[in-house]
GROMACS .gro file of C-alpha atoms in nm:
model
  257
    1UNK     CA    1  -6.126  -3.469   2.985
    2UNK     CA    2  -6.184  -3.450   2.611
    3UNK     CA    3  -6.172  -3.762   2.400
    4UNK     CA    4  -5.872  -3.832   2.182
    5UNK     CA    5  -5.928  -3.792   1.810
    6UNK     CA    6  -5.949  -4.093   1.581
    7UNK     CA    7  -5.586  -4.191   1.503
    8UNK     CA    8  -5.493  -4.241   1.871
    9UNK     CA    9  -5.624  -4.415   2.180
   10UNK     CA   10  -5.611  -4.345   2.552
   11UNK     CA   11  -5.504  -4.605   2.807
   12UNK     CA   12  -5.676  -4.663   3.138
   13UNK     CA   13  -5.412  -4.447   3.302
   14UNK     CA   14  -5.488  -4.158   3.068
   15UNK     CA   15  -5.179  -4.182   2.849
   16UNK     CA   16  -5.209  -4.108   2.479
   17UNK     CA   17  -5.088  -4.385   2.249
   18UNK     CA   18  -5.085  -4.429   1.875
   19UNK     CA   19  -5.266  -4.739   1.756
   20UNK     CA   20  -5.033  -4.995   1.604
   21UNK     CA   21  -5.107  -5.151   1.266
   22UNK     CA   22  -5.344  -4.870   1.181
   23UNK     CA   23  -5.396  -4.761   0.821
   24UNK     CA   24  -5.510  -4.401   0.797
   25UNK     CA   25  -5.783  -4.301   0.557
   26UNK     CA   26  -5.643  -3.957   0.470
   27UNK     CA   27  -5.322  -3.790   0.585
   28UNK     CA   28  -5.119  -3.477   0.524
   29UNK     CA   29  -4.747  -3.539   0.483
   30UNK     CA   30  -4.518  -3.243   0.550
   31UNK     CA   31  -4.170  -3.286   0.401
   32UNK     CA   32  -3.853  -3.087   0.456
   33UNK     CA   33  -3.736  -2.900   0.146
   34UNK     CA   34  -3.370  -2.932   0.247
   35UNK     CA   35  -3.386  -3.307   0.193
   36UNK     CA   36  -3.494  -3.259  -0.170
   37UNK     CA   37  -3.161  -3.094  -0.241
   38UNK     CA   38  -2.951  -3.369  -0.085
   39UNK     CA   39  -2.767  -3.104   0.114
   40UNK     CA   40  -2.717  -2.878  -0.188
   41UNK     CA   41  -2.907  -2.597  -0.358
   42UNK     CA   42  -3.155  -2.738  -0.609
   43UNK     CA   43  -3.315  -3.081  -0.651
   44UNK     CA   44  -3.136  -3.415  -0.618
   45UNK     CA   45  -3.326  -3.654  -0.850
   46UNK     CA   46  -3.211  -3.964  -0.660
   47UNK     CA   47  -3.348  -3.827  -0.333
   48UNK     CA   48  -3.680  -3.723  -0.485
   49UNK     CA   49  -3.712  -4.062  -0.656
   50UNK     CA   50  -3.666  -4.241  -0.323
   51UNK     CA   51  -3.926  -4.019  -0.154
   52UNK     CA   52  -4.171  -4.077  -0.440
   53UNK     CA   53  -4.126  -4.454  -0.419
   54UNK     CA   54  -4.208  -4.448  -0.048
   55UNK     CA   55  -4.517  -4.234  -0.098
   56UNK     CA   56  -4.625  -4.455  -0.387
   57UNK     CA   57  -4.603  -4.768  -0.173
   58UNK     CA   58  -4.841  -4.617   0.083
   59UNK     CA   59  -5.075  -4.483  -0.186
   60UNK     CA   60  -5.104  -4.831  -0.337
   61UNK     CA   61  -5.209  -4.965   0.003
   62UNK     CA   62  -5.512  -4.734  -0.005
   63UNK     CA   63  -5.399  -4.435   0.203
   64UNK     CA   64  -5.528  -4.101   0.071
   65UNK     CA   65  -5.229  -3.865   0.070
   66UNK     CA   66  -5.179  -3.491   0.053
   67UNK     CA   67  -4.829  -3.342   0.062
   68UNK     CA   68  -4.681  -3.007   0.160
   69UNK     CA   69  -4.311  -2.948   0.089
   70UNK     CA   70  -4.078  -2.682   0.219
   71UNK     CA   71  -3.852  -2.479  -0.009
   72UNK     CA   72  -3.536  -2.457   0.198
   73UNK     CA   73  -3.328  -2.619  -0.077
   74UNK     CA   74  -3.390  -2.308  -0.287
   75UNK     CA   75  -3.486  -2.000  -0.084
   76UNK     CA   76  -3.580  -1.901   0.269
   77UNK     CA   77  -3.747  -1.563   0.289
   78UNK     CA   78  -3.629  -1.488   0.640
   79UNK     CA   79  -3.267  -1.565   0.548
   80UNK     CA   80  -3.281  -1.354   0.231
   81UNK     CA   81  -3.419  -1.069   0.440
   82UNK     CA   82  -3.105  -1.073   0.657
   83UNK     CA   83  -2.904  -1.015   0.337
   84UNK     CA   84  -3.097  -0.698   0.262
   85UNK     CA   85  -3.380  -0.827   0.043
   86UNK     CA   86  -3.737  -0.717   0.098
   87UNK     CA   87  -3.908  -0.988   0.306
   88UNK     CA   88  -4.229  -0.993   0.102
   89UNK     CA   89  -4.046  -1.040  -0.228
   90UNK     CA   90  -3.814  -1.297  -0.070
   91UNK     CA   91  -4.110  -1.499   0.057
   92UNK     CA   92  -4.266  -1.504  -0.289
   93UNK     CA   93  -3.937  -1.634  -0.428
   94UNK     CA   94  -3.954  -1.908  -0.165
   95UNK     CA   95  -4.304  -2.001  -0.282
   96UNK     CA   96  -4.174  -2.046  -0.636
   97UNK     CA   97  -3.899  -2.272  -0.503
   98UNK     CA   98  -4.164  -2.485  -0.333
   99UNK     CA   99  -4.348  -2.526  -0.663
  100UNK     CA  100  -4.028  -2.654  -0.825
  101UNK     CA  101  -4.007  -2.920  -0.553
  102UNK     CA  102  -4.374  -3.007  -0.608
  103UNK     CA  103  -4.325  -3.057  -0.982
  104UNK     CA  104  -4.020  -3.276  -0.921
  105UNK     CA  105  -4.212  -3.496  -0.678
  106UNK     CA  106  -4.509  -3.514  -0.915
  107UNK     CA  107  -4.282  -3.630  -1.196
  108UNK     CA  108  -4.132  -3.916  -0.995
  109UNK     CA  109  -4.469  -4.018  -0.849
  110UNK     CA  110  -4.615  -4.046  -1.198
  111UNK     CA  111  -4.315  -4.257  -1.299
  112UNK     CA  112  -4.440  -4.490  -1.024
  113UNK     CA  113  -4.783  -4.492  -1.195
  114UNK     CA  114  -4.941  -4.284  -0.917
  115UNK     CA  115  -5.182  -4.021  -1.049
  116UNK     CA  116  -5.077  -3.690  -0.895
  117UNK     CA  117  -5.212  -3.337  -0.892
  118UNK     CA  118  -5.027  -3.021  -0.791
  119UNK     CA  119  -5.245  -2.740  -0.656
  120UNK     CA  120  -5.089  -2.399  -0.597
  121UNK     CA  121  -5.196  -2.103  -0.389
  122UNK     CA  122  -5.061  -1.875  -0.663
  123UNK     CA  123  -5.225  -1.926  -1.003
  124UNK     CA  124  -4.992  -2.114  -1.242
  125UNK     CA  125  -5.234  -2.255  -1.496
  126UNK     CA  126  -4.973  -2.410  -1.725
  127UNK     CA  127  -4.815  -2.626  -1.456
  128UNK     CA  128  -5.071  -2.675  -1.178
  129UNK     CA  129  -5.432  -2.645  -1.068
  130UNK     CA  130  -5.543  -2.363  -0.841
  131UNK     CA  131  -5.587  -2.456  -0.476
  132UNK     CA  132  -5.949  -2.572  -0.438
  133UNK     CA  133  -6.009  -2.777  -0.120
  134UNK     CA  134  -6.314  -2.969  -0.241
  135UNK     CA  135  -6.135  -3.062  -0.564
  136UNK     CA  136  -5.834  -3.177  -0.362
  137UNK     CA  137  -6.058  -3.399  -0.149
  138UNK     CA  138  -6.217  -3.546  -0.461
  139UNK     CA  139  -5.874  -3.620  -0.609
  140UNK     CA  140  -5.773  -3.807  -0.294
  141UNK     CA  141  -6.099  -4.000  -0.290
  142UNK     CA  142  -6.008  -4.118  -0.641
  143UNK     CA  143  -5.667  -4.237  -0.522
  144UNK     CA  144  -5.463  -3.945  -0.652
  145UNK     CA  145  -5.185  -3.790  -0.448
  146UNK     CA  146  -5.234  -3.413  -0.409
  147UNK     CA  147  -4.933  -3.186  -0.361
  148UNK     CA  148  -5.002  -2.837  -0.228
  149UNK     CA  149  -4.755  -2.579  -0.361
  150UNK     CA  150  -4.666  -2.210  -0.329
  151UNK     CA  151  -4.722  -2.207   0.044
  152UNK     CA  152  -5.019  -2.008   0.164
  153UNK     CA  153  -4.986  -1.770  -0.130
  154UNK     CA  154  -4.903  -1.494   0.119
  155UNK     CA  155  -4.575  -1.384   0.279
  156UNK     CA  156  -4.484  -1.437   0.646
  157UNK     CA  157  -4.642  -1.786   0.671
  158UNK     CA  158  -4.424  -2.094   0.717
  159UNK     CA  159  -4.490  -2.421   0.537
  160UNK     CA  160  -4.554  -2.575   0.881
  161UNK     CA  161  -4.857  -2.347   0.912
  162UNK     CA  162  -4.959  -2.424   0.553
  163UNK     CA  163  -4.944  -2.798   0.625
  164UNK     CA  164  -5.178  -2.773   0.922
  165UNK     CA  165  -5.420  -2.539   0.743
  166UNK     CA  166  -5.436  -2.764   0.437
  167UNK     CA  167  -5.482  -3.072   0.655
  168UNK     CA  168  -5.776  -2.914   0.833
  169UNK     CA  169  -5.940  -2.787   0.517
  170UNK     CA  170  -5.899  -3.117   0.330
  171UNK     CA  171  -6.021  -3.313   0.635
  172UNK     CA  172  -5.709  -3.515   0.703
  173UNK     CA  173  -5.692  -3.727   1.017
  174UNK     CA  174  -5.335  -3.645   1.108
  175UNK     CA  175  -5.030  -3.441   1.005
  176UNK     CA  176  -4.710  -3.640   0.953
  177UNK     CA  177  -4.409  -3.412   0.982
  178UNK     CA  178  -4.092  -3.548   0.821
  179UNK     CA  179  -3.781  -3.386   0.968
  180UNK     CA  180  -3.426  -3.374   0.838
  181UNK     CA  181  -3.151  -3.478   1.079
  182UNK     CA  182  -3.376  -3.570   1.372
  183UNK     CA  183  -3.612  -3.865   1.425
  184UNK     CA  184  -3.871  -3.707   1.656
  185UNK     CA  185  -3.915  -3.468   1.947
  186UNK     CA  186  -3.641  -3.477   2.211
  187UNK     CA  187  -3.616  -3.353   2.568
  188UNK     CA  188  -3.351  -3.109   2.442
  189UNK     CA  189  -3.161  -3.037   2.122
  190UNK     CA  190  -2.980  -3.369   2.054
  191UNK     CA  191  -2.715  -3.185   1.854
  192UNK     CA  192  -2.621  -2.982   2.162
  193UNK     CA  193  -2.713  -3.209   2.454
  194UNK     CA  194  -2.579  -3.569   2.443
  195UNK     CA  195  -2.820  -3.662   2.722
  196UNK     CA  196  -3.129  -3.563   2.522
  197UNK     CA  197  -3.375  -3.850   2.482
  198UNK     CA  198  -3.653  -3.917   2.232
  199UNK     CA  199  -4.008  -3.859   2.354
  200UNK     CA  200  -4.243  -4.115   2.200
  201UNK     CA  201  -4.572  -3.953   2.305
  202UNK     CA  202  -4.684  -3.621   2.451
  203UNK     CA  203  -4.976  -3.383   2.452
  204UNK     CA  204  -4.982  -3.032   2.312
  205UNK     CA  205  -5.007  -2.898   2.666
  206UNK     CA  206  -4.698  -3.092   2.774
  207UNK     CA  207  -4.505  -2.962   2.474
  208UNK     CA  208  -4.590  -2.604   2.573
  209UNK     CA  209  -4.507  -2.660   2.941
  210UNK     CA  210  -4.171  -2.814   2.853
  211UNK     CA  211  -4.101  -2.548   2.587
  212UNK     CA  212  -4.039  -2.813   2.321
  213UNK     CA  213  -3.992  -2.675   1.971
  214UNK     CA  214  -4.209  -2.920   1.780
  215UNK     CA  215  -4.283  -2.695   1.482
  216UNK     CA  216  -4.363  -2.333   1.398
  217UNK     CA  217  -4.561  -2.178   1.684
  218UNK     CA  218  -4.852  -2.067   1.465
  219UNK     CA  219  -4.883  -2.417   1.318
  220UNK     CA  220  -4.855  -2.575   1.660
  221UNK     CA  221  -5.130  -2.353   1.803
  222UNK     CA  222  -5.354  -2.427   1.505
  223UNK     CA  223  -5.311  -2.802   1.558
  224UNK     CA  224  -5.378  -2.778   1.930
  225UNK     CA  225  -5.685  -2.556   1.891
  226UNK     CA  226  -5.842  -2.791   1.637
  227UNK     CA  227  -5.735  -3.112   1.815
  228UNK     CA  228  -5.543  -3.234   1.511
  229UNK     CA  229  -5.277  -3.492   1.609
  230UNK     CA  230  -4.936  -3.501   1.449
  231UNK     CA  231  -4.646  -3.741   1.425
  232UNK     CA  232  -4.292  -3.600   1.399
  233UNK     CA  233  -4.046  -3.846   1.245
  234UNK     CA  234  -3.710  -3.859   1.069
  235UNK     CA  235  -3.715  -3.879   0.690
  236UNK     CA  236  -3.373  -4.038   0.649
  237UNK     CA  237  -3.447  -4.388   0.780
  238UNK     CA  238  -3.505  -4.669   0.531
  239UNK     CA  239  -3.874  -4.669   0.440
  240UNK     CA  240  -3.964  -4.424   0.716
  241UNK     CA  241  -4.205  -4.224   0.501
  242UNK     CA  242  -4.401  -4.536   0.404
  243UNK     CA  243  -4.403  -4.655   0.764
  244UNK     CA  244  -4.537  -4.322   0.888
  245UNK     CA  245  -4.806  -4.306   0.618
  246UNK     CA  246  -4.921  -4.658   0.698
  247UNK     CA  247  -4.960  -4.584   1.068
  248UNK     CA  248  -4.664  -4.767   1.218
  249UNK     CA  249  -4.529  -4.639   1.547
  250UNK     CA  250  -4.246  -4.409   1.451
  251UNK     CA  251  -4.106  -4.083   1.585
  252UNK     CA  252  -4.312  -3.881   1.830
  253UNK     CA  253  -4.690  -3.860   1.856
  254UNK     CA  254  -4.824  -3.519   1.965
  255UNK     CA  255  -5.195  -3.537   2.044
  256UNK     CA  256  -5.471  -3.342   2.219
  257UNK     CA  257  -5.500  -3.384   2.595
   0.00000   0.00000   0.00000
């Protein structure tokens, strides 16, 4: 049996558990774009301010943080395609929506006196740096929060996949996936099945065997193949983002077998 990667431990019985009171060195935080809009199209400044304050609290404690944000509060390429728009063009529109979220988060983080850099996969020299992994790592080593924007810079890739790829390339220990409307991985869809229960810990293999929809399948496979653990948690709880970034037990841990 392969060893568990750094952010988790294995009990004598073989179960995977997340260490309590652990402070990560470097993490990738994946945030839902829908939350940025507060349920509406666009950006809700109060929501973004709250998210920034939570990230800032963890950054001050010494955690190196990278962020990937979705763009669902503006555009979803797949949804625009169903309305007759070309999927490639629709996906590029979605990438631009993500950058708007990135700039909003950067603004509120800097109001918290947290140095922040936005790096985009599509060149936008007047508003952001180009995506350069080694530069991103150096920024985080200096205590700056790095926000990765414009997705992968290519159509047909979800921001889930982008989050995992960026985490691997910037050498993050774990991916923290903030969800909207759900606080972890359940045995079934809690919105449809009142008997669904929260799963606190599972392996990638167990998730596949139980057909649990943890995240985009490409992203999930990339995590499993590279033995990168993830925590899936709900964004809406008071201070949940800070708690997740600082390594508290929250949501569901998905780890290598």
